[in-house]
Tab-separated table of C-alpha atoms in Angstrom:
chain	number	residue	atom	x	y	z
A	565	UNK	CA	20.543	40.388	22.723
A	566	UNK	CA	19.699	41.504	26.090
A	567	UNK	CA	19.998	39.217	29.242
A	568	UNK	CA	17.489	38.948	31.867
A	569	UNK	CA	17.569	40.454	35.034
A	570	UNK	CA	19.542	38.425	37.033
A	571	UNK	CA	22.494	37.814	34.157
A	572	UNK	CA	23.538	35.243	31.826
A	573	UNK	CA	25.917	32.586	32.866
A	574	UNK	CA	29.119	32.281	30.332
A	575	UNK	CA	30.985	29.216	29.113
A	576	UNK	CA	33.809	27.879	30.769
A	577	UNK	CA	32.791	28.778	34.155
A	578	UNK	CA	33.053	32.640	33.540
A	579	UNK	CA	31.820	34.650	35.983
A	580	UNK	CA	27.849	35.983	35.239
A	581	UNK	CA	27.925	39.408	33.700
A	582	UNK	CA	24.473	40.831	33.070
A	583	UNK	CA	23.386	42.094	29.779
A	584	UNK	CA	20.795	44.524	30.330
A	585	UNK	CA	22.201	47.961	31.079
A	586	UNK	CA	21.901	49.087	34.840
A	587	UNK	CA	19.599	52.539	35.174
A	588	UNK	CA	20.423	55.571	34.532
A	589	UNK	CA	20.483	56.174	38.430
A	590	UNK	CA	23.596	53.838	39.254
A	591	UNK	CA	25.722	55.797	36.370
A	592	UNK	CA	24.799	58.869	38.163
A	593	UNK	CA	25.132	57.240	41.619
A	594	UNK	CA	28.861	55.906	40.475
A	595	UNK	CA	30.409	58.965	39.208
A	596	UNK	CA	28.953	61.371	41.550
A	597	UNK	CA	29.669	59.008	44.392
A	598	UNK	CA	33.132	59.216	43.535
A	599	UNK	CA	33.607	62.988	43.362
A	600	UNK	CA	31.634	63.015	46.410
A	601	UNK	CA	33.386	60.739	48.614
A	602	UNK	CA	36.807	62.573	47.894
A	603	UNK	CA	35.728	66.046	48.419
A	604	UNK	CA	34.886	64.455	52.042
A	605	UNK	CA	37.895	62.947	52.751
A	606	UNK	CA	39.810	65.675	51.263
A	607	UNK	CA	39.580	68.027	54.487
A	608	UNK	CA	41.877	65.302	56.297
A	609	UNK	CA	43.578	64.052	53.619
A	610	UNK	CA	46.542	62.673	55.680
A	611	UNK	CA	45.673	62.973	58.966
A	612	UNK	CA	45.941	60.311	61.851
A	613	UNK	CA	42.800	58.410	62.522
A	614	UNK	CA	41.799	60.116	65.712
A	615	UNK	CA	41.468	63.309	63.511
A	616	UNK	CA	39.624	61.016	61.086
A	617	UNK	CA	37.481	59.763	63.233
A	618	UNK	CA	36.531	63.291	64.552
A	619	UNK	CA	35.386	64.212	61.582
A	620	UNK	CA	33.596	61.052	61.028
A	621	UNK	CA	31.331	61.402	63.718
A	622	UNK	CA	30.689	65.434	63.155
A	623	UNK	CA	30.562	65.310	59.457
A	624	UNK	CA	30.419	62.230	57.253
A	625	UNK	CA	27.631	60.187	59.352
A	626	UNK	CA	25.233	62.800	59.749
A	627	UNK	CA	25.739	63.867	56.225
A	628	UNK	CA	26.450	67.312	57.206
A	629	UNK	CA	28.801	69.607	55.091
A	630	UNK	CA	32.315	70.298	56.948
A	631	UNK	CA	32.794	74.128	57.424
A	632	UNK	CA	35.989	74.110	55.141
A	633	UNK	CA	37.957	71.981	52.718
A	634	UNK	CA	41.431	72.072	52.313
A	635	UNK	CA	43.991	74.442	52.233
A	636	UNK	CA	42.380	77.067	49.970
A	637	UNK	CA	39.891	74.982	48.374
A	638	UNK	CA	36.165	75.026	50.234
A	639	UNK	CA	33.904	71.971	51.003
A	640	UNK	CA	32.817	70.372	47.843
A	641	UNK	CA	36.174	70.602	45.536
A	642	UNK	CA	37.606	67.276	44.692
A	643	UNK	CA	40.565	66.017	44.052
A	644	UNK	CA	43.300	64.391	41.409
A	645	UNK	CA	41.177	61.280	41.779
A	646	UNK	CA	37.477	62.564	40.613
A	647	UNK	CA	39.218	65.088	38.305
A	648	UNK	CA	41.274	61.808	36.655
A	649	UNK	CA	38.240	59.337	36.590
A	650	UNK	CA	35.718	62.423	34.925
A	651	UNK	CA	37.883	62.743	32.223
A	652	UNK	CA	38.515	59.416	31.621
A	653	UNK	CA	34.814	59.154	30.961
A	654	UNK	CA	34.894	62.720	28.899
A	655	UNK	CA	37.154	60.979	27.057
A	656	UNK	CA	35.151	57.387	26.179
A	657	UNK	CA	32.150	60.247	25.398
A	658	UNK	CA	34.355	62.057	22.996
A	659	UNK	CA	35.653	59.307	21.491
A	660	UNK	CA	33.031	56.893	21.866
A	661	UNK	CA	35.411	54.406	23.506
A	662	UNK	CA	38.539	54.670	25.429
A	663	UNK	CA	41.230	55.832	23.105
A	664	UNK	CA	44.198	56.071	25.362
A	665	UNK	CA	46.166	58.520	23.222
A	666	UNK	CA	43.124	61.355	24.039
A	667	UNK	CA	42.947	60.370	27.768
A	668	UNK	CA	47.167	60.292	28.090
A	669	UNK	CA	46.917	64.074	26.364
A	670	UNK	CA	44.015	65.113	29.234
A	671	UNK	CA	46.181	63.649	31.472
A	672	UNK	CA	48.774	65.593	30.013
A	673	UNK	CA	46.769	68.992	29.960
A	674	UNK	CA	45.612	68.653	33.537
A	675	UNK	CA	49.066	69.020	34.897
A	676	UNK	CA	50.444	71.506	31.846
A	677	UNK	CA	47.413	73.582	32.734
A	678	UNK	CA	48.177	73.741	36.544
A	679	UNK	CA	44.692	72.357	37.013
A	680	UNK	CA	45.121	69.298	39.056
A	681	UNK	CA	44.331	69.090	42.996
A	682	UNK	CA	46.566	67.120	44.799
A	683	UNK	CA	48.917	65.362	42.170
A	684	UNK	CA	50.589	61.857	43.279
A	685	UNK	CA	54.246	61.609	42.280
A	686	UNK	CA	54.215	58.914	39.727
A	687	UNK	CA	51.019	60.324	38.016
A	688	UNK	CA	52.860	64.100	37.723
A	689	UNK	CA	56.203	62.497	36.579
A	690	UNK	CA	54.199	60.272	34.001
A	691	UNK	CA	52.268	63.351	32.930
A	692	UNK	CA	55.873	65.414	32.603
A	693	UNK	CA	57.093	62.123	30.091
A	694	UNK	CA	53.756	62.845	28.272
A	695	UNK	CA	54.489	66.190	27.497
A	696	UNK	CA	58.002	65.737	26.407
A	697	UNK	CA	56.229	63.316	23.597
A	698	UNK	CA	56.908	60.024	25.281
A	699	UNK	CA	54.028	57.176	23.894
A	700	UNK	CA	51.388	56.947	26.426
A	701	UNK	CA	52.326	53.221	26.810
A	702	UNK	CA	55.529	53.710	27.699
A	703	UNK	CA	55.517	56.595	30.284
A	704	UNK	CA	53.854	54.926	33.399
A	705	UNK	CA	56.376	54.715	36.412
A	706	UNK	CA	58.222	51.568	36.582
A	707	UNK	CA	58.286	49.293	39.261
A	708	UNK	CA	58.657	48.993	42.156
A	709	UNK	CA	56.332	52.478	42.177
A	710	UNK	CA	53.169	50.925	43.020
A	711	UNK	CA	50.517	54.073	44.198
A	712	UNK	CA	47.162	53.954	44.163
A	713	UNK	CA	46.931	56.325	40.883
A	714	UNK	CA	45.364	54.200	38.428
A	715	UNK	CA	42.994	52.529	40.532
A	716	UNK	CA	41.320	55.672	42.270
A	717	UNK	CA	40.146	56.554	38.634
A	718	UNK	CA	39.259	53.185	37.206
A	719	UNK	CA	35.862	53.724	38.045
A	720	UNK	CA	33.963	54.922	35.050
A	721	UNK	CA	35.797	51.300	33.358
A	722	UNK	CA	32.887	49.123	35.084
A	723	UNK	CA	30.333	51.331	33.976
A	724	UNK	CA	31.432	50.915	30.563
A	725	UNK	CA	32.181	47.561	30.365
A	726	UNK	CA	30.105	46.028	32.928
A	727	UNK	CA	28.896	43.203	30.518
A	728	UNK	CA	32.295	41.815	29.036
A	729	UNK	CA	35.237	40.735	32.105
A	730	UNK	CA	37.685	40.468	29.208
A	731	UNK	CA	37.225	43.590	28.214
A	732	UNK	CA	37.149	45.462	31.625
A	733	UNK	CA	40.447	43.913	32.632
A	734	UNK	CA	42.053	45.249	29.427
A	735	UNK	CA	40.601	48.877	29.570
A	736	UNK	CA	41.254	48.795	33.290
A	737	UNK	CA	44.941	47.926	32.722
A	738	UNK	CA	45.114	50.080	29.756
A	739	UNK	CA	44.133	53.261	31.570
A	740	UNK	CA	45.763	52.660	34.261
A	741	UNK	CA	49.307	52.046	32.542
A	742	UNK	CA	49.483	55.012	30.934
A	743	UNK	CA	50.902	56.569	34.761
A	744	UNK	CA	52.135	52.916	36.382
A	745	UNK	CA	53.653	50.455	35.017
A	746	UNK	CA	53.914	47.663	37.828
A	747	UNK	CA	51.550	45.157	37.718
A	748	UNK	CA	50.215	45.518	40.831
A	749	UNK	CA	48.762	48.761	40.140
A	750	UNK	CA	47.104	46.733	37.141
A	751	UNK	CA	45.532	45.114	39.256
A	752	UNK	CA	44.162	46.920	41.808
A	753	UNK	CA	42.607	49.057	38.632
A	754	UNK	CA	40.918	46.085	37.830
A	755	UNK	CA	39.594	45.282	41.209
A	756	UNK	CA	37.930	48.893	41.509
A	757	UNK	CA	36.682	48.581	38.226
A	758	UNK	CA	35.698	45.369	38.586
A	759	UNK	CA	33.783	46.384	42.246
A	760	UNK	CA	32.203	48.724	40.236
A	761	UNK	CA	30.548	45.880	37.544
A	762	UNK	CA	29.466	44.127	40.162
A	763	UNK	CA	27.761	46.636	42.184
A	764	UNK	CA	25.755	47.540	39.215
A	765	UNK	CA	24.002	43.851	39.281
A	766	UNK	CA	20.470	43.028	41.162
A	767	UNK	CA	20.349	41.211	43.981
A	768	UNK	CA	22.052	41.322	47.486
A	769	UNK	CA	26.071	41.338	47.686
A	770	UNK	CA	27.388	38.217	48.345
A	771	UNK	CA	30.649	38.821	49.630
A	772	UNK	CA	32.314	35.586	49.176
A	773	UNK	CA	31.393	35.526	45.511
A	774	UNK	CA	32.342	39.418	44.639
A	775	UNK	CA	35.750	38.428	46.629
A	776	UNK	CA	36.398	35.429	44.330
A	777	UNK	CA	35.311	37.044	41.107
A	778	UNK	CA	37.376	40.146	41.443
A	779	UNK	CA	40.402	37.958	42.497
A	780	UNK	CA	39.880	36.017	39.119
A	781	UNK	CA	39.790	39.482	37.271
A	782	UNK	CA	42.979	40.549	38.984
A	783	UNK	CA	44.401	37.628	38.966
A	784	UNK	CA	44.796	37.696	35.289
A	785	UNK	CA	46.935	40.770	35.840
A	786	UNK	CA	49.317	40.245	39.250
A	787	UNK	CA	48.371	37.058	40.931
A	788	UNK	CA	49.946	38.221	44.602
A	789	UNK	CA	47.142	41.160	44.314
A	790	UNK	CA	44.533	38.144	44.100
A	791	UNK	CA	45.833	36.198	46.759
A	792	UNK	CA	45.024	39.268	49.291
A	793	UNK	CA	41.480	40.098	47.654
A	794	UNK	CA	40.938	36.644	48.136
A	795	UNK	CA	41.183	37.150	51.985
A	796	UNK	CA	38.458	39.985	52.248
A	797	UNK	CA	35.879	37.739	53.236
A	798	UNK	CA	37.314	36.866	56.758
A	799	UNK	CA	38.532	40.722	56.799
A	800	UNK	CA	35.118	41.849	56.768
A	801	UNK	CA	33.883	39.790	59.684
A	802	UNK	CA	36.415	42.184	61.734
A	803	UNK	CA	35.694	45.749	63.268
A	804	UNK	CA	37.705	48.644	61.911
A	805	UNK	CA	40.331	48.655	63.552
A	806	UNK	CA	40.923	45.061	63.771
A	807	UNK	CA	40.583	44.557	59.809
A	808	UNK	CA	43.168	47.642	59.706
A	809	UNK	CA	46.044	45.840	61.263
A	810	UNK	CA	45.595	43.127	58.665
A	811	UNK	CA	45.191	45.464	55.220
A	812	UNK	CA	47.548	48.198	55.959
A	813	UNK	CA	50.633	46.486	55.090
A	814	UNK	CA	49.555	43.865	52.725
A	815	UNK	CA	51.197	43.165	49.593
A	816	UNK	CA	54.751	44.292	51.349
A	817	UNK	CA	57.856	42.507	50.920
A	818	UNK	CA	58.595	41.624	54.435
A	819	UNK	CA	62.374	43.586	54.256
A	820	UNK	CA	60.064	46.436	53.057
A	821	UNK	CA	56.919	46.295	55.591
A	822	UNK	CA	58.117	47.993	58.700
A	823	UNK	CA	58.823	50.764	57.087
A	824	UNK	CA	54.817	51.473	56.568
A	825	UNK	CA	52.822	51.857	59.607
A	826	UNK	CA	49.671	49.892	60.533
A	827	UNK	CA	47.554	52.265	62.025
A	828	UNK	CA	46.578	53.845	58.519
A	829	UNK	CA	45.894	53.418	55.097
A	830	UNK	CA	49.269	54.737	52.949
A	831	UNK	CA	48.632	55.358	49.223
A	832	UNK	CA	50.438	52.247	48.504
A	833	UNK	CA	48.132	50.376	45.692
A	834	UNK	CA	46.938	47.035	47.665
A	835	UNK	CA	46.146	48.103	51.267
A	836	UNK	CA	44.217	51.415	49.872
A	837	UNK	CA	42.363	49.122	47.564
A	838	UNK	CA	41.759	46.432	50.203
A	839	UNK	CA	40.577	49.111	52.482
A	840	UNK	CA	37.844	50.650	49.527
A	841	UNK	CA	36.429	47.413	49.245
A	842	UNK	CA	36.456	46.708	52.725
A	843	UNK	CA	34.303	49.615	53.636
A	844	UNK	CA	31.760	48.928	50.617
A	845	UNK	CA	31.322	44.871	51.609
A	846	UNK	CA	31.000	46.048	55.128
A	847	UNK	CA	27.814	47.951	54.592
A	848	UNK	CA	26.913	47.593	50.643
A	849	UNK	CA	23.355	49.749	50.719
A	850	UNK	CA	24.748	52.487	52.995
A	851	UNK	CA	26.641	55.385	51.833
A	852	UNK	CA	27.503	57.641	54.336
A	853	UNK	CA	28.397	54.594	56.171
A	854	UNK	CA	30.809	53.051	53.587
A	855	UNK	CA	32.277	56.276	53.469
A	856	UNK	CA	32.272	56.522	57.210
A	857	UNK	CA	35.022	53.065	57.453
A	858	UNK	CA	36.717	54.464	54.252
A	859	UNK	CA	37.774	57.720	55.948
A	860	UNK	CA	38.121	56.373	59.591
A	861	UNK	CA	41.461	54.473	59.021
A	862	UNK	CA	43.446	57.763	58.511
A	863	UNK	CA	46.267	58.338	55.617
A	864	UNK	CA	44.994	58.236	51.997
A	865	UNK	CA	41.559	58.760	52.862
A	866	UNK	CA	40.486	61.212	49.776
A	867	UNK	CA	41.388	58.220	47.984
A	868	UNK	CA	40.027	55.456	49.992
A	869	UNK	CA	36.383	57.384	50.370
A	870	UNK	CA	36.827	58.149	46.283
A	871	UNK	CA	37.605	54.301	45.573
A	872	UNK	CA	34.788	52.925	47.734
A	873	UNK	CA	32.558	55.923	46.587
A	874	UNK	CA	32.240	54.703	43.264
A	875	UNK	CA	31.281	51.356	44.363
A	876	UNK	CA	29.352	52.396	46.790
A	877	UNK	CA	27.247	55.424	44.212
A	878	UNK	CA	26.878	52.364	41.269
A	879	UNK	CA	25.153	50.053	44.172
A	880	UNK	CA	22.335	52.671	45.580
A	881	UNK	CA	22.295	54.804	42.976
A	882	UNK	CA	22.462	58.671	42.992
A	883	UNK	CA	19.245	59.316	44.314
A	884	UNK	CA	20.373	57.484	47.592
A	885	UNK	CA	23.147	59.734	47.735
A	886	UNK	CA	22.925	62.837	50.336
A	887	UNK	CA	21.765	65.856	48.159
A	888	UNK	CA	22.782	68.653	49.702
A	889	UNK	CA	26.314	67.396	49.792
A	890	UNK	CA	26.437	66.388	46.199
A	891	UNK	CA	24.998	70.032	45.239
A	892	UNK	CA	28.414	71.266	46.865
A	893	UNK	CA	30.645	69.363	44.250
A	894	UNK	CA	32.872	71.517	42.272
A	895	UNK	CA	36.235	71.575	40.170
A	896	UNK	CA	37.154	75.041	40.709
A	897	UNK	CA	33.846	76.439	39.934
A	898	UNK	CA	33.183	74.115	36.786
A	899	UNK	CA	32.427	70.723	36.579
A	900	UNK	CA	29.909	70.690	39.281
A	901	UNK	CA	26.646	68.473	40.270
A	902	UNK	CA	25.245	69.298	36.820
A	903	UNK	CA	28.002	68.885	34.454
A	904	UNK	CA	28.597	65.440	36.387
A	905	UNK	CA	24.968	64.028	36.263
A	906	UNK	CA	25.032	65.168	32.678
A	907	UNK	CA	28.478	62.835	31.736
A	908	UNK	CA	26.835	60.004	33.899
A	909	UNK	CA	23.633	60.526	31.482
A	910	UNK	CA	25.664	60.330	28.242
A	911	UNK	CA	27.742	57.421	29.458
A	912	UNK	CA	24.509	55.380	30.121
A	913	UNK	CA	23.157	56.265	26.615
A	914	UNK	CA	26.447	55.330	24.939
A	915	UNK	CA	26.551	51.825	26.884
A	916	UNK	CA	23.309	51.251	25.725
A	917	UNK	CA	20.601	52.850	27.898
């Protein structure tokens, strides 16, 4: 039975999930937000945050199209992260729920196929076990390897499961495991995923209460990930740069953290986490300017702008989204705007729409 607007309330003091299936729009907005906000951090992918911030303030604000992509790839193509979270949801379509031995073979197929942009170590090593017929639950990297690879694509998990916490920490762990093994990258799966669910509700974001619910959620999985979400409330009080100095490095050892620098966001799973759901809380019902913090930090910013994307898409919806940008999305001349809506359209009919 459907729920009412506002959610039901769960026993023992689980967080409210709501019932009735978000619109069509928010699907749309969530996947297509993704794709979009990597294809516009992908032109500086890397770069320091003055170069960032240039391209900020010329591009990303205005919501103007940057005259060029990345190496040979024009405005609009994204990356490892969009390609990984579409066919995740392909995938669930195809299947009709996630059935990680299809999604570990697309995995598998991306790479074999020489069609993935921008590959992260442990996600091309995984995908090289895959191939050589090692069990999709055993070929994640190990610890310590803790990158951001499972958690840029966890996305499409709170769409599908944005009624049941149970069972989006277990598909958002599942998924995710398939290339990393440590928990932390577990966890940070679960808090995009989870950022996601919560987006979808009614209602303004309450910033305390999202930071508390998704440190429950990830909590179940690696409780030192929790004990940073947990902090995002005070983080989000601070400017930029400010809130930078305190993300960028969280989650090190101490023996480990000067080896990372502050002044960026590293693909190192907590920080660029931290840092996507920094930029949503700091401006929930604004795009272009949750995108705008994402990419300003410099490093990992395909990632951070993909992460906070999808939160950011599932919260205003696609229509809110700037569409002359999103018309530019491509994979290599498939999978563009069309193909995308059309996925987000089946997804909402499948999760109940």
């Amino acid at each position: 039975m459907r729920g009412t607007e506002h959610g039901t309330m769960r026993e023992h003091g689980e967080p409210a999930m709501t019932d009735r299936v978000p619109s069509v729009d928010r699907f749309r907005g969530c996947l297509v937000g993704q794709c979009l906000g990597d294809a516009l951090g992908m032109p500086v992918e890397g770069a320091d945050q003055a170069e960032c911030r240039v391209h900020v303030e010329a591009y990303v604000r205005p919501g103007l199209p940057p005259p060029h992509g990345r190496g040979p790839y024009p405005f609009g193509q994204y990356t490892d992260d969009s390609q990984l979270a579409r066919e995740l949801l392909d995938s669930w379509m195809l299947c009709r729920r996630f059935e990680p031995v299809d999604y570990a073979r697309r995995i598998a197929d991306l790479f074999r196929e020489g069609r993935i942009v921008g590959q992260g170590r442990a996600t091309s090593e995984a995908a090289a076990r895959l191939l050589t017929g090692t069990p999709w639950d055993e070929a994640g990297a190990p610890p310590p390897a803790a990158g951001n690879g499972s958690a840029m694509r966890a996305g499409p998990v709170g769409l599908m499961a944005f009624a049941s916490p149970a069972d989006l920490v277990r598909l958002a762990t599942d998924q995710g495991r398939i290339t990393h093994a440590d928990p932390r990258c577990s966890a940070g799966a679960v808090a995009i995923a989870g950022a996601v669910a919560l987006a979808l509700r009614p209602g303004p974001v309450d910033v305390r209460h999202v930071a508390d619910t998704l440190a429950a959620w990830a909590g179940q999985v690696d409780r030192s990930f929790a004990e940073a979400v947990e902090h995002l409330p005070k983080w989000v009080a601070l400017a930029p740069e400010d809130a930078l100095l305190r993300i960028a490095r969280q989650g090190l050892p101490p023996d480990e953290a000067d080896r990372y620098p502050d002044d960026c966001i590293t693909p190192f799973v907590v920080p660029s986490v931290l840092w996507s759901l920094y930029a949503f809380l700091r401006t929930p019902d604004d795009y272009l300017a949750t995108l705008a913090t994402a990419i300003g930090c410099g490093g990992d910013v395909d990632t951070t702008a993909a992460m906070a994307g999808a939160v950011s898409g599932a919260r205003v919806g696609f229509n809110a989204l700037p569409q002359d940008l999103a018309a530019r999305l491509t994979d290599r001349g498939t999978w563009g705007l069309v193909d995308l809506v059309a996925l987000a359209d089946e997804a909402w009919v499948v999760a109940g729409g």
